[in-house]
Amino acid sequence: MTDTQMLDGLGRRIEYLRMSVTDRCDFRCVYCMAEDMTFLPRQQILTLEEQLRLARLFVSQGVGKIRLTGGEPVVRKGIVGLCEQIAALPGLRELVMTTNGSQLVSMAEPLARAGVKRLNISLDSLDKEKFHAITRTGQLHKVLDGIEAARAAGFERLKLNTVVMKGRNADEVPALVDYALQRGMDITFIEEMPLGDVGRSRSEAFCASDEVRGMIEQRYGLIDSAETSGGPARYARVEGHPESRIGFISPHSNNFCATCNRVRMTVEGRLLLCLGHENSIDLRALVRRYPESDEPVLRAISNALKHKPEKHEFDVNEVQLVRFMNATGG
Ligand code: SAM
Ligand code: SF4
C-alpha cells in the first residue's frame, strides 16, 4: 500500500467505498427486508464519529468516492452533519447517496448544501397501489414530491433505481423510462439479488436485464455505451434523449469483477470485500480498540484487501447469504 493507493491482492485499485449508515428504514421493500424486522441495538452500530473516522482513513488511502446508503440513510439522526464532514475530507472527489426518497421533500436541500453531489433514488412503481405493495409502508406521492424537491435542490445528477420483478412492476418498465426521460434523469434497472430470506421465493419474480432491455426496445432505440462505473451496471443511451442514461445491473453476471473498484462497510463496521461473499473484517472492534492510533486500523484494511475475492457467484434459487441488503448497504 502506498500513501495514496489501495490495491487488492489482484492489483485492482480500490477507490470507491459504500458505507451503510443505518440498517433501519421507513420502508419494508419485499426484496430487501422481511415484514417483521429486528434492527440492531445502538451499541452495535458505528457512531457518527466512528463513521467519519473510517471515512477519513479510507480517503487518506486514495478512496475518491463514498456512497452513503443503508437501510435508509436519511433516517439516521445527524446525517446532514455527517455528510458535511465527509464531503469536506481533503482528497474526496465526491460524496453521493442512495435513498428511497421518502423524506426528500424536507431533506433534499440540506443534503445538497452539505455537499452530497448526486442522489440515486429508488422508484419501483408509478402506481400507488403497486408501490405500496412493493414497499409495504411507502406512499408514492411522497417519493414523487421528493424527486421534484431533489430536482430543484441543485444536485449534479439524479438517477432512479428500479428492481424489476415479474408480476409486480415489470409491466411498468416503459412508463418508468418515460418518467426518467421527461425529467432528464438516468434510470437503472436492477435484477433482484438473493440476499437474506425475505419470506418468498425470488425465482418466480426474477426478471433478467435482457428481458427488461427488450421491453424498452419496443418503444425506443438504444445505443450501447462504453461508460462504466467499475461496477455491475452496463449503460445505454436512448436515441433522441442524450441527457439520460439507461443502466442495467445484472449482479448474476460476474464479467465486471475484473475491474471491481469497490468495497462496502456495514453499519456495524464490517468491511465486506465483495457483495457475494462473506469475507469481512471487523473495523468496529479495531476503531474501538485503537481510539487514538490509526496505524493498526490501516494495516488491517490493507491486509484484508489482499483477500478480496476474484469474483462472486449468485444463484437466484438459493439464499446464499444470510445477511439482508439493508444490513449490507446496497
Ligand atoms: N434505502 C435506500 C434505497 O432504497 O434506495 C438505500 C438502501 S437500498 C438497500 C439500496 C438499493 O438496493 C435500492 O435501490 C434497492 O432497490 C436495492 N436492493 C435492495 N434489496 C435488493 C435485492 N435483494 N436485490 C437487488 N437490489 C436490491
Ligand atoms: Fe428500505 Fe431501501 Fe431496503 Fe427498501 S430497499 S426496505 S427503502 S433499505
Coordinates of C-alpha atoms and ligand atoms in Angstrom, one line a residue:
M1 CA 0.0 0.0 0.0
T2 CA 1.4 3.4 -0.9
D3 CA 0.3 6.6 0.8
T4 CA -2.4 7.3 -1.8
Q5 CA -3.5 4.0 -3.3
M6 CA -5.1 0.9 -2.1
L7 CA -4.6 -2.2 -4.2
D8 CA -6.1 -5.5 -3.6
G9 CA -4.4 -8.9 -4.0
L10 CA -5.1 -8.9 -7.7
G11 CA -3.9 -5.4 -8.3
R12 CA -7.3 -3.8 -8.6
R13 CA -7.3 -0.3 -7.3
I14 CA -9.9 0.3 -4.6
E15 CA -11.2 3.8 -4.8
Y16 CA -14.9 3.6 -4.1
L17 CA -16.4 2.9 -0.6
R18 CA -20.1 2.3 0.0
M19 CA -20.9 2.9 3.7
S20 CA -24.1 1.9 5.3
V21 CA -25.1 4.5 7.9
T22 CA -28.1 2.6 9.3
D23 CA -29.9 -0.7 9.0
R24 CA -33.2 1.0 9.8
C25 CA -35.7 2.1 7.2
D26 CA -39.2 3.5 7.0
F27 CA -40.0 1.1 4.1
R28 CA -40.1 -2.7 4.1
C29 CA -39.4 -3.5 0.4
V30 CA -40.3 -7.1 -0.4
Y31 CA -37.0 -7.8 -2.0
C32 CA -34.9 -6.2 0.8
M33 CA -36.5 -7.0 4.2
A34 CA -38.8 -9.3 5.9
E35 CA -42.0 -7.6 7.1
D36 CA -41.1 -8.0 10.7
M37 CA -37.5 -6.9 11.1
T38 CA -35.4 -6.7 14.2
F39 CA -32.9 -3.9 13.9
L40 CA -29.5 -3.7 15.5
P41 CA -29.2 -2.2 19.0
R42 CA -27.5 1.2 19.1
Q43 CA -24.2 0.0 20.7
Q44 CA -23.6 -2.4 17.8
I45 CA -23.7 0.3 15.2
L46 CA -20.9 2.7 14.4
T47 CA -21.3 6.1 16.0
L48 CA -21.2 9.1 13.7
E49 CA -17.7 9.9 14.9
E50 CA -16.6 6.3 14.1
Q51 CA -18.2 6.6 10.6
L52 CA -16.3 9.8 10.0
R53 CA -13.0 8.4 11.2
L54 CA -13.3 5.4 9.0
A55 CA -14.3 7.6 6.0
R56 CA -11.2 9.7 6.7
L57 CA -8.9 6.7 6.8
F58 CA -10.2 5.3 3.5
V59 CA -9.9 8.7 1.8
S60 CA -6.4 9.1 3.1
Q61 CA -5.6 5.9 1.3
G62 CA -6.9 7.0 -2.1
V63 CA -10.7 6.4 -1.9
G64 CA -12.1 9.2 -4.0
K65 CA -15.8 8.4 -3.9
I66 CA -18.0 7.5 -1.0
R67 CA -21.7 6.5 -1.3
L68 CA -23.8 6.6 1.9
T69 CA -26.6 4.0 1.9
G70 CA -28.4 1.8 4.3
G71 CA -31.2 0.9 5.3
E72 CA -32.5 4.4 4.6
P73 CA -29.6 6.8 5.2
V74 CA -31.8 9.8 5.7
V75 CA -33.4 8.3 8.8
R76 CA -30.1 8.3 10.6
K77 CA -30.0 11.1 13.1
G78 CA -27.3 13.6 12.4
I79 CA -27.0 12.5 8.7
V80 CA -26.7 16.1 7.4
G81 CA -23.8 16.9 9.7
L82 CA -22.1 13.6 8.8
C83 CA -22.4 14.5 5.1
E84 CA -20.9 17.9 5.7
Q85 CA -17.9 16.5 7.5
I86 CA -17.3 13.7 5.0
A87 CA -17.7 16.0 2.0
A88 CA -15.1 18.3 3.4
L89 CA -12.4 15.5 3.7
P90 CA -9.4 16.6 1.6
G91 CA -8.9 14.2 -1.3
L92 CA -12.6 13.1 -1.6
R93 CA -13.8 13.6 -5.1
E94 CA -17.5 13.0 -4.5
L95 CA -19.9 12.1 -1.8
V96 CA -23.1 10.5 -3.1
M97 CA -26.1 8.8 -1.6
T98 CA -28.7 6.2 -2.3
T99 CA -32.1 6.9 -0.8
N100 CA -35.7 5.8 -1.0
G101 CA -36.8 9.4 -1.5
S102 CA -39.4 9.3 1.3
Q103 CA -38.0 12.4 3.1
L104 CA -36.5 14.4 0.3
V105 CA -39.2 17.0 0.4
S106 CA -37.6 18.4 3.5
M107 CA -34.1 16.8 3.2
A108 CA -33.1 17.3 -0.4
E109 CA -31.9 20.9 0.0
P110 CA -30.0 20.3 3.3
L111 CA -28.2 17.3 1.8
A112 CA -27.2 19.2 -1.3
R113 CA -26.0 22.1 0.8
A114 CA -24.0 19.6 2.9
G115 CA -22.0 18.6 -0.2
V116 CA -23.8 15.5 -1.4
K117 CA -23.2 15.7 -5.2
R118 CA -25.6 13.1 -6.6
L119 CA -28.5 11.0 -5.5
N120 CA -29.7 7.6 -6.5
I121 CA -33.4 7.4 -5.7
S122 CA -35.2 4.1 -5.7
L123 CA -38.5 4.1 -7.5
D124 CA -40.1 0.7 -8.3
S125 CA -43.5 1.8 -9.5
L126 CA -45.6 4.8 -10.6
D127 CA -48.8 3.2 -9.5
K128 CA -49.7 4.0 -5.9
E129 CA -51.2 0.6 -5.0
K130 CA -48.3 -1.3 -6.6
F131 CA -45.8 1.0 -4.9
H132 CA -47.4 0.4 -1.6
A133 CA -47.5 -3.4 -2.2
I134 CA -43.7 -3.4 -3.0
T135 CA -42.6 -1.1 -0.2
R136 CA -45.2 -2.3 2.2
T137 CA -45.3 1.1 4.0
G138 CA -44.3 3.6 1.4
Q139 CA -46.5 6.3 -0.1
L140 CA -45.8 7.1 -3.7
H141 CA -46.8 10.7 -3.7
K142 CA -44.2 11.5 -1.0
V143 CA -41.4 10.0 -3.1
L144 CA -42.6 11.7 -6.3
D145 CA -42.7 15.0 -4.5
G146 CA -39.3 14.2 -3.0
I147 CA -37.9 13.7 -6.5
E148 CA -39.2 17.1 -7.6
A149 CA -37.6 18.6 -4.5
A150 CA -34.3 16.9 -5.4
R151 CA -34.5 18.3 -8.9
A152 CA -34.9 21.8 -7.5
A153 CA -32.1 21.4 -5.0
G154 CA -29.2 21.5 -7.5
F155 CA -27.7 18.1 -7.3
E156 CA -25.2 17.4 -10.2
R157 CA -27.1 14.3 -11.2
L158 CA -30.1 12.3 -10.2
K159 CA -30.6 8.6 -11.0
L160 CA -33.5 6.3 -10.4
N161 CA -33.1 2.7 -9.3
T162 CA -35.7 0.1 -10.1
V163 CA -35.7 -3.5 -9.0
V164 CA -37.7 -5.3 -11.7
M165 CA -40.0 -8.2 -10.6
K166 CA -42.4 -10.2 -12.7
G167 CA -46.0 -9.9 -11.5
R168 CA -45.2 -6.7 -9.6
N169 CA -43.7 -4.0 -11.7
A170 CA -42.1 -5.5 -14.8
D171 CA -45.1 -4.1 -16.9
E172 CA -44.1 -0.6 -15.8
V173 CA -40.6 -0.6 -17.3
P174 CA -41.6 1.6 -20.3
A175 CA -43.6 4.0 -18.1
L176 CA -40.6 4.4 -15.8
V177 CA -38.3 5.0 -18.7
D178 CA -40.7 7.8 -19.9
Y179 CA -40.8 9.3 -16.4
A180 CA -36.9 9.4 -16.3
L181 CA -36.6 10.8 -19.9
Q182 CA -39.1 13.5 -19.3
R183 CA -37.0 14.8 -16.4
G184 CA -33.6 14.3 -18.0
M185 CA -32.7 11.7 -15.3
D186 CA -30.9 8.4 -15.5
I187 CA -32.6 5.2 -14.6
T188 CA -31.1 1.8 -13.8
F189 CA -32.9 -1.4 -13.8
I190 CA -31.7 -4.0 -11.3
E191 CA -32.0 -7.7 -11.2
E192 CA -33.1 -9.0 -7.8
M193 CA -30.3 -10.5 -5.7
P194 CA -30.7 -13.4 -3.3
L195 CA -29.7 -11.5 -0.1
G196 CA -31.4 -12.8 3.0
D197 CA -34.6 -14.9 3.4
V198 CA -37.4 -12.4 2.7
G199 CA -40.1 -15.0 3.1
R200 CA -40.9 -15.6 -0.6
S201 CA -39.4 -17.3 -3.5
R202 CA -37.4 -15.0 -5.6
S203 CA -37.0 -17.2 -8.7
E204 CA -40.7 -16.7 -9.9
A205 CA -40.4 -12.9 -10.0
F206 CA -36.9 -12.9 -11.4
C207 CA -36.6 -10.7 -14.5
A208 CA -33.3 -10.7 -16.4
S209 CA -31.8 -7.5 -17.7
D210 CA -32.1 -8.8 -21.3
E211 CA -35.8 -9.0 -20.9
V212 CA -36.0 -5.5 -19.5
R213 CA -33.9 -4.2 -22.4
G214 CA -36.3 -6.0 -24.8
M215 CA -39.3 -4.2 -23.3
I216 CA -37.6 -0.8 -23.7
E217 CA -36.5 -1.5 -27.3
Q218 CA -40.1 -2.0 -28.3
R219 CA -40.5 1.7 -27.7
Y220 CA -37.1 3.3 -28.0
G221 CA -33.8 2.8 -29.9
L222 CA -31.0 2.0 -27.5
I223 CA -27.3 2.8 -28.2
D224 CA -24.9 0.8 -26.1
S225 CA -22.4 3.0 -24.2
A226 CA -18.9 2.1 -23.1
E227 CA -19.3 4.2 -19.9
T228 CA -18.6 2.2 -16.8
S229 CA -18.6 2.9 -13.1
G230 CA -16.3 -0.1 -12.4
G231 CA -19.4 -1.9 -11.1
P232 CA -22.1 -4.2 -12.4
A233 CA -24.0 -1.7 -14.5
R234 CA -23.9 -1.6 -18.3
Y235 CA -25.3 1.6 -19.8
A236 CA -27.2 2.6 -22.9
R237 CA -28.3 5.9 -24.3
V238 CA -31.8 6.4 -25.8
E239 CA -32.0 7.8 -29.3
G240 CA -33.2 11.4 -29.2
H241 CA -32.5 11.7 -25.4
P242 CA -28.8 12.4 -25.0
E243 CA -29.3 13.7 -21.4
S244 CA -30.4 10.3 -19.9
R245 CA -28.6 7.0 -19.5
I246 CA -30.4 3.7 -19.0
G247 CA -28.4 1.3 -16.8
F248 CA -28.8 -2.5 -16.4
I249 CA -27.4 -4.1 -13.3
S250 CA -27.1 -7.8 -13.6
P251 CA -25.4 -8.9 -10.4
H252 CA -25.7 -12.6 -11.5
S253 CA -23.2 -12.0 -14.2
N254 CA -19.7 -11.5 -12.9
N255 CA -18.0 -10.2 -16.0
F256 CA -17.3 -6.8 -14.3
C257 CA -15.4 -8.4 -11.3
A258 CA -12.0 -8.0 -13.1
T259 CA -12.4 -4.2 -12.8
C260 CA -14.2 -4.1 -9.5
N261 CA -13.0 -0.9 -7.6
R262 CA -15.2 -1.0 -4.5
V263 CA -15.6 -2.3 -1.0
R264 CA -18.6 -2.0 1.4
M265 CA -18.8 -1.2 5.0
T266 CA -21.8 -2.3 7.0
V267 CA -23.3 -0.2 9.7
E268 CA -21.6 -2.5 12.3
G269 CA -18.3 -1.6 10.8
R270 CA -17.8 -4.9 8.9
L271 CA -15.7 -4.3 5.8
L272 CA -17.1 -6.5 3.1
L273 CA -14.7 -7.2 0.3
C274 CA -17.3 -8.5 -2.2
L275 CA -21.1 -8.3 -2.2
G276 CA -21.3 -12.0 -3.0
H277 CA -19.0 -13.3 -0.3
E278 CA -18.9 -13.3 3.5
N279 CA -15.2 -12.4 3.7
S280 CA -15.0 -9.4 6.0
I281 CA -13.1 -7.8 8.8
D282 CA -14.4 -6.1 11.9
L283 CA -13.4 -2.5 11.7
R284 CA -15.6 -1.5 14.7
A285 CA -13.6 -3.7 17.0
L286 CA -10.4 -2.1 15.7
V287 CA -11.5 1.6 15.9
R288 CA -12.8 0.9 19.5
R289 CA -9.6 -0.9 20.5
Y290 CA -7.4 1.9 19.0
P291 CA -9.2 5.1 19.5
E292 CA -6.0 7.2 19.2
S293 CA -4.0 5.3 16.7
D294 CA -4.9 4.9 13.0
E295 CA -1.9 2.7 12.1
P296 CA -3.3 -0.7 13.2
V297 CA -6.7 0.0 11.5
L298 CA -4.9 0.9 8.3
R299 CA -2.8 -2.2 8.5
A300 CA -5.9 -4.4 8.9
I301 CA -7.6 -2.8 6.0
S302 CA -4.6 -3.3 3.8
N303 CA -4.2 -6.9 4.8
A304 CA -7.9 -7.6 4.3
L305 CA -7.8 -6.2 0.7
K306 CA -5.3 -8.9 -0.2
H307 CA -8.1 -11.3 0.3
K308 CA -10.7 -9.5 -1.8
P309 CA -12.3 -12.4 -3.8
E310 CA -11.7 -12.6 -7.5
K311 CA -15.4 -12.8 -8.3
H312 CA -18.8 -13.5 -6.9
E313 CA -21.3 -16.2 -7.7
F314 CA -25.1 -15.9 -7.0
D315 CA -27.8 -18.4 -7.6
V316 CA -31.3 -16.9 -7.7
N317 CA -32.8 -20.2 -6.5
E318 CA -31.0 -20.2 -3.2
V319 CA -30.5 -17.8 -0.3
Q320 CA -26.7 -18.0 -0.2
L321 CA -26.1 -15.2 2.2
V322 CA -27.8 -14.8 5.5
R323 CA -27.5 -11.1 5.6
F324 CA -30.1 -8.7 4.3
M325 CA -29.5 -6.0 1.8
N326 CA -30.4 -3.3 4.3
A327 CA -27.6 -4.5 6.7
T328 CA -25.2 -4.8 3.8
G329 CA -25.6 -1.4 2.3
G330 CA -27.0 -1.7 -1.2
Ligands
SAM1 N1 -33.0 2.7 1.3 C1 -32.3 3.2 0.2 C2 -32.9 2.8 -1.1 O1 -33.8 2.0 -1.1 O2 -32.5 3.4 -2.2 C3 -30.8 2.7 0.1 C4 -30.5 1.3 0.5 S1 -31.2 0.1 -0.6 C5 -30.7 -1.4 0.2 C6 -30.1 0.3 -2.0 C7 -30.6 -0.3 -3.3 O3 -30.6 -1.7 -3.1 C8 -32.0 0.1 -3.7 O4 -32.0 0.6 -5.0 C9 -32.8 -1.2 -3.6 O5 -33.8 -1.2 -4.6 C10 -31.7 -2.2 -3.9 N2 -32.0 -3.6 -3.3 C11 -32.4 -3.9 -2.1 N3 -32.5 -5.3 -1.9 C12 -32.2 -5.8 -3.2 C13 -32.1 -7.1 -3.7 N4 -32.4 -8.2 -2.9 N5 -31.7 -7.2 -5.0 C14 -31.4 -6.2 -5.8 N6 -31.5 -4.9 -5.3 C15 -31.8 -4.7 -4.0
SF4_2 FE1 -35.6 0.3 2.9 FE2 -34.1 0.7 0.7 FE3 -34.4 -1.8 1.7 FE4 -36.5 -0.6 0.5 S1 -34.6 -1.2 -0.4 S2 -36.5 -1.6 2.5 S3 -36.2 1.5 1.0 S4 -33.4 -0.1 2.7

